PDB file of C-alpha atoms and ligand atoms in Angstrom:
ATOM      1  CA  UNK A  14     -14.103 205.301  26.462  1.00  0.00           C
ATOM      2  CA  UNK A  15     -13.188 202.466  28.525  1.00  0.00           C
ATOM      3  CA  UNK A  16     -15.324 201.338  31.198  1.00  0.00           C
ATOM      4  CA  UNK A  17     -11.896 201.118  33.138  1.00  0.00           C
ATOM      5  CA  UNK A  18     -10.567 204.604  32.513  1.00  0.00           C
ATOM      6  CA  UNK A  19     -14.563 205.281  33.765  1.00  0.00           C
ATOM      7  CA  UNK A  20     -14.567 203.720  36.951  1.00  0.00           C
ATOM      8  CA  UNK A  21     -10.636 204.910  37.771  1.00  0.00           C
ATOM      9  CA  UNK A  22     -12.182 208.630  37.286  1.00  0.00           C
ATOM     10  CA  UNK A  23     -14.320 207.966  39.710  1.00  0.00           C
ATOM     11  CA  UNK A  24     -12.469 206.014  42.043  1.00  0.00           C
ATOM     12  CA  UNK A  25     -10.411 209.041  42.416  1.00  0.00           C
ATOM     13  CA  UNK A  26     -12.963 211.775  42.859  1.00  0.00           C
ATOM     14  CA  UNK A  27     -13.761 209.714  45.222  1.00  0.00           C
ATOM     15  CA  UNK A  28     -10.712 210.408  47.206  1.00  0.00           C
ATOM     16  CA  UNK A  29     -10.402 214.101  46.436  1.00  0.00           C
ATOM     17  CA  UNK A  30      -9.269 216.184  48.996  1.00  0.00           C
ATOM     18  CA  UNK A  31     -11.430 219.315  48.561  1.00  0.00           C
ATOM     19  CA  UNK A  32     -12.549 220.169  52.560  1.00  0.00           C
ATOM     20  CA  UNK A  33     -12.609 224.096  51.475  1.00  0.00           C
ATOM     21  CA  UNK A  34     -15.049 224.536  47.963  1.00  0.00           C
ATOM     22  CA  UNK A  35     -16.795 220.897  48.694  1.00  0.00           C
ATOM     23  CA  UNK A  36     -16.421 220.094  44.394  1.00  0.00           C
ATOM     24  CA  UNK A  37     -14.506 216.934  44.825  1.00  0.00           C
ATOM     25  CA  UNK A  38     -13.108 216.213  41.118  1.00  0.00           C
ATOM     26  CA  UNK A  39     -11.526 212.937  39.442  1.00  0.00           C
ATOM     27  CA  UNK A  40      -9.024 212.582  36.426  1.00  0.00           C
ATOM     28  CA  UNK A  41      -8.076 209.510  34.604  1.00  0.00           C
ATOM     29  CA  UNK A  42      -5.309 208.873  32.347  1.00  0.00           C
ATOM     30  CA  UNK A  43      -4.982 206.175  29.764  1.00  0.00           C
ATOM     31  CA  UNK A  44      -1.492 206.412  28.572  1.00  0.00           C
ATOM     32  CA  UNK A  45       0.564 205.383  25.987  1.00  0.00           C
ATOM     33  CA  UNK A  46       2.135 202.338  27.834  1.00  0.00           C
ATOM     34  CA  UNK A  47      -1.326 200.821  28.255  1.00  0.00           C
ATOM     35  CA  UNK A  48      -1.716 201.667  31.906  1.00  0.00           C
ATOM     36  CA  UNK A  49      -4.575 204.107  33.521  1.00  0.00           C
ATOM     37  CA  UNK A  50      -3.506 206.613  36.147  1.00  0.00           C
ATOM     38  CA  UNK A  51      -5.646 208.893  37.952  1.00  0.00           C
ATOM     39  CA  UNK A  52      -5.585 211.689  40.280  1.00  0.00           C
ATOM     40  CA  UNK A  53      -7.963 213.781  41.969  1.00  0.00           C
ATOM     41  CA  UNK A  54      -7.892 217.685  43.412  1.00  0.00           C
ATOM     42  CA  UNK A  55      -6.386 218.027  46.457  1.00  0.00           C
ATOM     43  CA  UNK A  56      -6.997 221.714  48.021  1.00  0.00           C
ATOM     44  CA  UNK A  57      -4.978 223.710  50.965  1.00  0.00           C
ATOM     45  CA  UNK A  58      -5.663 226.405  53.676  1.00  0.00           C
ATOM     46  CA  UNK A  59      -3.931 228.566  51.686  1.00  0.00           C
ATOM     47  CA  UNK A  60      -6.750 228.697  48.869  1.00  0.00           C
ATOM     48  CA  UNK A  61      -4.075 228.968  46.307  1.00  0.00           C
ATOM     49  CA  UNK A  62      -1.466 226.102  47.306  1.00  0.00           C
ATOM     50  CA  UNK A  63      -3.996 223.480  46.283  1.00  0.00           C
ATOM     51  CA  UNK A  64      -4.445 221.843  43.035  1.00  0.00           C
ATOM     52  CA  UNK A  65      -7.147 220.297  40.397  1.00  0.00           C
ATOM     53  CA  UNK A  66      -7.742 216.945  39.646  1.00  0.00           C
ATOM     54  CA  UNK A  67      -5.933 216.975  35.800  1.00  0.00           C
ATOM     55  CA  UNK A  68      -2.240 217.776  37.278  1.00  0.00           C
ATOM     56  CA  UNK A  69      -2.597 214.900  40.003  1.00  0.00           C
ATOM     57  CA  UNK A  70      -3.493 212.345  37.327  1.00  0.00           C
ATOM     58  CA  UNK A  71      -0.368 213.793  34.928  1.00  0.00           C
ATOM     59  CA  UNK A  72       1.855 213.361  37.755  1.00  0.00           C
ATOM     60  CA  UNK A  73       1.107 209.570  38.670  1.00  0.00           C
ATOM     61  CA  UNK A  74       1.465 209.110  34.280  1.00  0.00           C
ATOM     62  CA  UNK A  75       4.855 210.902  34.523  1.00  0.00           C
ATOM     63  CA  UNK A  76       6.226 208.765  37.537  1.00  0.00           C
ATOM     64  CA  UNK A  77       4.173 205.771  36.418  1.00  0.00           C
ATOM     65  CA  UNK A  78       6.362 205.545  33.217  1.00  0.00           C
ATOM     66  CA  UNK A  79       3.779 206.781  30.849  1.00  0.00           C
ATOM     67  CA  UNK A  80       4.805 209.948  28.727  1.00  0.00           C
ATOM     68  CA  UNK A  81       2.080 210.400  26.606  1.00  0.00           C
ATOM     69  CA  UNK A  82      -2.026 211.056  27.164  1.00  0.00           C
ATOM     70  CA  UNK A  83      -4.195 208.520  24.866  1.00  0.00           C
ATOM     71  CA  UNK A  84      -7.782 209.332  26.388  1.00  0.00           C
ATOM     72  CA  UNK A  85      -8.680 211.079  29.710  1.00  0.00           C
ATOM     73  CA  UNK A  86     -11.926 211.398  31.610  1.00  0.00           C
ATOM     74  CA  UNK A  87     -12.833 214.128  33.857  1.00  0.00           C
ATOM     75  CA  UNK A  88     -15.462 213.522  36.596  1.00  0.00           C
ATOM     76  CA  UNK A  89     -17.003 215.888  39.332  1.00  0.00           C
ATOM     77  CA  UNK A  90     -19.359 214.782  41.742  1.00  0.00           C
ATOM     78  CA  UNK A  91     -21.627 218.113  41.623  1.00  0.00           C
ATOM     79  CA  UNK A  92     -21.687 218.942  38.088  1.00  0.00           C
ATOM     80  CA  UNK A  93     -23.203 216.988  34.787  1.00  0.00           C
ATOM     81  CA  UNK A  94     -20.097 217.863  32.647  1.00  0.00           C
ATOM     82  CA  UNK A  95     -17.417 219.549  34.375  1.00  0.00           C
ATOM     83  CA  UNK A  96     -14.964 221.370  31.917  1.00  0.00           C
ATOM     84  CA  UNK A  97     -11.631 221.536  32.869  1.00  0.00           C
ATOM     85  CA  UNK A  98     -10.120 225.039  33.821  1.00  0.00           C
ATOM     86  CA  UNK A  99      -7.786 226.436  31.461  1.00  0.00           C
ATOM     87  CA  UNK A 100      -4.689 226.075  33.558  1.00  0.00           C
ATOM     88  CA  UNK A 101      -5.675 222.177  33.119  1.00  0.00           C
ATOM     89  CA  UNK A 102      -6.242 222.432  28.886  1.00  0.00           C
ATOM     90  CA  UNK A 103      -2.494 223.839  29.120  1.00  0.00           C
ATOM     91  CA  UNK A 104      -1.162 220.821  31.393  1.00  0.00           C
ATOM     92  CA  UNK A 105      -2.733 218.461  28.860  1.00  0.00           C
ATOM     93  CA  UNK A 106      -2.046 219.638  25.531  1.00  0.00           C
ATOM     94  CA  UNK A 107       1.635 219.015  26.958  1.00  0.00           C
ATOM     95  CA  UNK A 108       1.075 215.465  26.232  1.00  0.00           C
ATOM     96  CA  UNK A 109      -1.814 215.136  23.740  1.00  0.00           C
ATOM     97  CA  UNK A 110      -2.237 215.881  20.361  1.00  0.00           C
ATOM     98  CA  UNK A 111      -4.934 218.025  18.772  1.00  0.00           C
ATOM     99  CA  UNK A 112      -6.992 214.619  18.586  1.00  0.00           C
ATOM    100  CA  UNK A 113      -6.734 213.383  21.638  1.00  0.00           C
ATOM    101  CA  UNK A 114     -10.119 212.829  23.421  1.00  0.00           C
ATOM    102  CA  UNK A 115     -10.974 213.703  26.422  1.00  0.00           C
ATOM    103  CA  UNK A 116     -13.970 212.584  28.119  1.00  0.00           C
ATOM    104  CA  UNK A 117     -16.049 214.767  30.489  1.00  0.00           C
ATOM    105  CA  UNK A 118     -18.334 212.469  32.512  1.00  0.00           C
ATOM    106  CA  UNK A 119     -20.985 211.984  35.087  1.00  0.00           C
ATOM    107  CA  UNK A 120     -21.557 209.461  37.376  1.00  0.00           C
ATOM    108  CA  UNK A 121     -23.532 206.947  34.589  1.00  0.00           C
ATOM    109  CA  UNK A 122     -20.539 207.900  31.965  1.00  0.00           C
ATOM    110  CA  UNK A 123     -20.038 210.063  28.795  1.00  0.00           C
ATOM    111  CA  UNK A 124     -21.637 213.012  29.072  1.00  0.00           C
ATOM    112  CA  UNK A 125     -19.083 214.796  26.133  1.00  0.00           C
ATOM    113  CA  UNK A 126     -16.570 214.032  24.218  1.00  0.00           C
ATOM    114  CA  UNK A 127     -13.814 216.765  23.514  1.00  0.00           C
ATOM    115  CA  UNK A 128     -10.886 216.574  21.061  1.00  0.00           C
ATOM    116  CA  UNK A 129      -7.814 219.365  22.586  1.00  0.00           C
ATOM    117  CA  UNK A 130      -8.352 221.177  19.764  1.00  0.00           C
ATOM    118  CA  UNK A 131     -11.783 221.326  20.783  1.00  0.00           C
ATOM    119  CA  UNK A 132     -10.823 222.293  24.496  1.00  0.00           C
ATOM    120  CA  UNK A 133      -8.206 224.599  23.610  1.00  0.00           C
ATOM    121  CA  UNK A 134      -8.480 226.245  19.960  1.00  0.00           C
ATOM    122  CA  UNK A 135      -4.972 228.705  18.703  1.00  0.00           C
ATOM    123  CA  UNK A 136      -2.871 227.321  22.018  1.00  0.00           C
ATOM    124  CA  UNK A 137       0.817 228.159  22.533  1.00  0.00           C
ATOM    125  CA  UNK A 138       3.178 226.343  20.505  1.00  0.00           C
ATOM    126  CA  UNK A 139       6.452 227.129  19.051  1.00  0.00           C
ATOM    127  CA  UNK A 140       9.370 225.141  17.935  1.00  0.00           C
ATOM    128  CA  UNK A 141      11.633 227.538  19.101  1.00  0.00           C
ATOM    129  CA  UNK A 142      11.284 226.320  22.734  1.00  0.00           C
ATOM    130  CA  UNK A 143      11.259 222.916  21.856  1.00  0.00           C
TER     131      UNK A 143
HETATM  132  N1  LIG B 216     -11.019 221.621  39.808  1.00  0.00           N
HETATM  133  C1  LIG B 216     -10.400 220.544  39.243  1.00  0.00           C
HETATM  134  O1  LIG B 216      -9.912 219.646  39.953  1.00  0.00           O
HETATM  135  N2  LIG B 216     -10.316 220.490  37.892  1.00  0.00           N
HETATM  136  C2  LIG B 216     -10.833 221.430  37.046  1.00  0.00           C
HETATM  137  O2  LIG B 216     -10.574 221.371  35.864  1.00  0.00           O
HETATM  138  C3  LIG B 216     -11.711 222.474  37.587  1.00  0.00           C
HETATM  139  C4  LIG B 216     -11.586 222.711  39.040  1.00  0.00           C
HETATM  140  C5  LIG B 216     -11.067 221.706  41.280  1.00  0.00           C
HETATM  141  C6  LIG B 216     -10.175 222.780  41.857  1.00  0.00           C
HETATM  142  C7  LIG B 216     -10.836 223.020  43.191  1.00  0.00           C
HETATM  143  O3  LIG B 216     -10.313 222.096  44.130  1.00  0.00           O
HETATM  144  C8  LIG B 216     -12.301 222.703  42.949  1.00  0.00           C
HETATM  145  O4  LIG B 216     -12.365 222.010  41.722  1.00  0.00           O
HETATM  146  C9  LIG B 216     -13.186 223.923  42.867  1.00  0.00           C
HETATM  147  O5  LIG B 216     -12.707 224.847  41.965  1.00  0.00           O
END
């Protein structure tokens, strides 16, 4: 992993909005147009309005231009290796392939490294849909 797609990670945690559970995460995207976009969780009042850091980061790719996930990193400030939650491995596979790596980090870097497959073994797929 990149020291860039590293430091963007954290960058973002950095500007998590996460006033109500205090677990300020960071996401960062390289994509397949070369260009790093990153997002972090931003919570609500209404405890199940707000959002994790993973779908922030895919939204700035998808209006960025980029349509594809090469590598991600996931950071959280209060945790060595924070896994992301399975709504998350869902929103990812969209736009990864069974290789694709995805970095969970700490504040000095790498803590694992996670293929999909690895995060999310027998998902949903069917050509039917598309
Ligand atoms: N969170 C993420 O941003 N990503 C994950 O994969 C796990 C959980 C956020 C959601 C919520 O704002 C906070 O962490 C505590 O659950």
């Amino acid at each position: 992993m990149s020291q860039t797609l590293f430091e963007a990670a954290r960058t973002a945690m950095e500007k998590a909005y996460a006033p109500y559970s205090k677990f300020p995460v960071g996401a960062a995207i390289l994509a397949d147009d070369g260009k790093v976009y990153a997002g972090a969780n931003i919570e609500n009042l209404s405890f199940p309005q707000g959002w994790c850091a993973e779908p922030t980061a895919i939204g700035a790719m998808i209006m960025g231009g980029g349509r594809k996930i090469v590598e991600m990193a996931v950071i959280a400030e209060k945790l060595a290796l924070c896994p992301p939650c399975g709504g998350c491995r869902q929103k990812i596979a969209e736009f990864a392939d069974a290789q694709t790596r995805v970095f969970l980090c700490d504040d000095q870097g790498v803590q694992k490294t996670m293929t999909m497959e690895e995060l999310l073994p027998f998902s949903f797929k069917t050509e039917i849909l598309g």
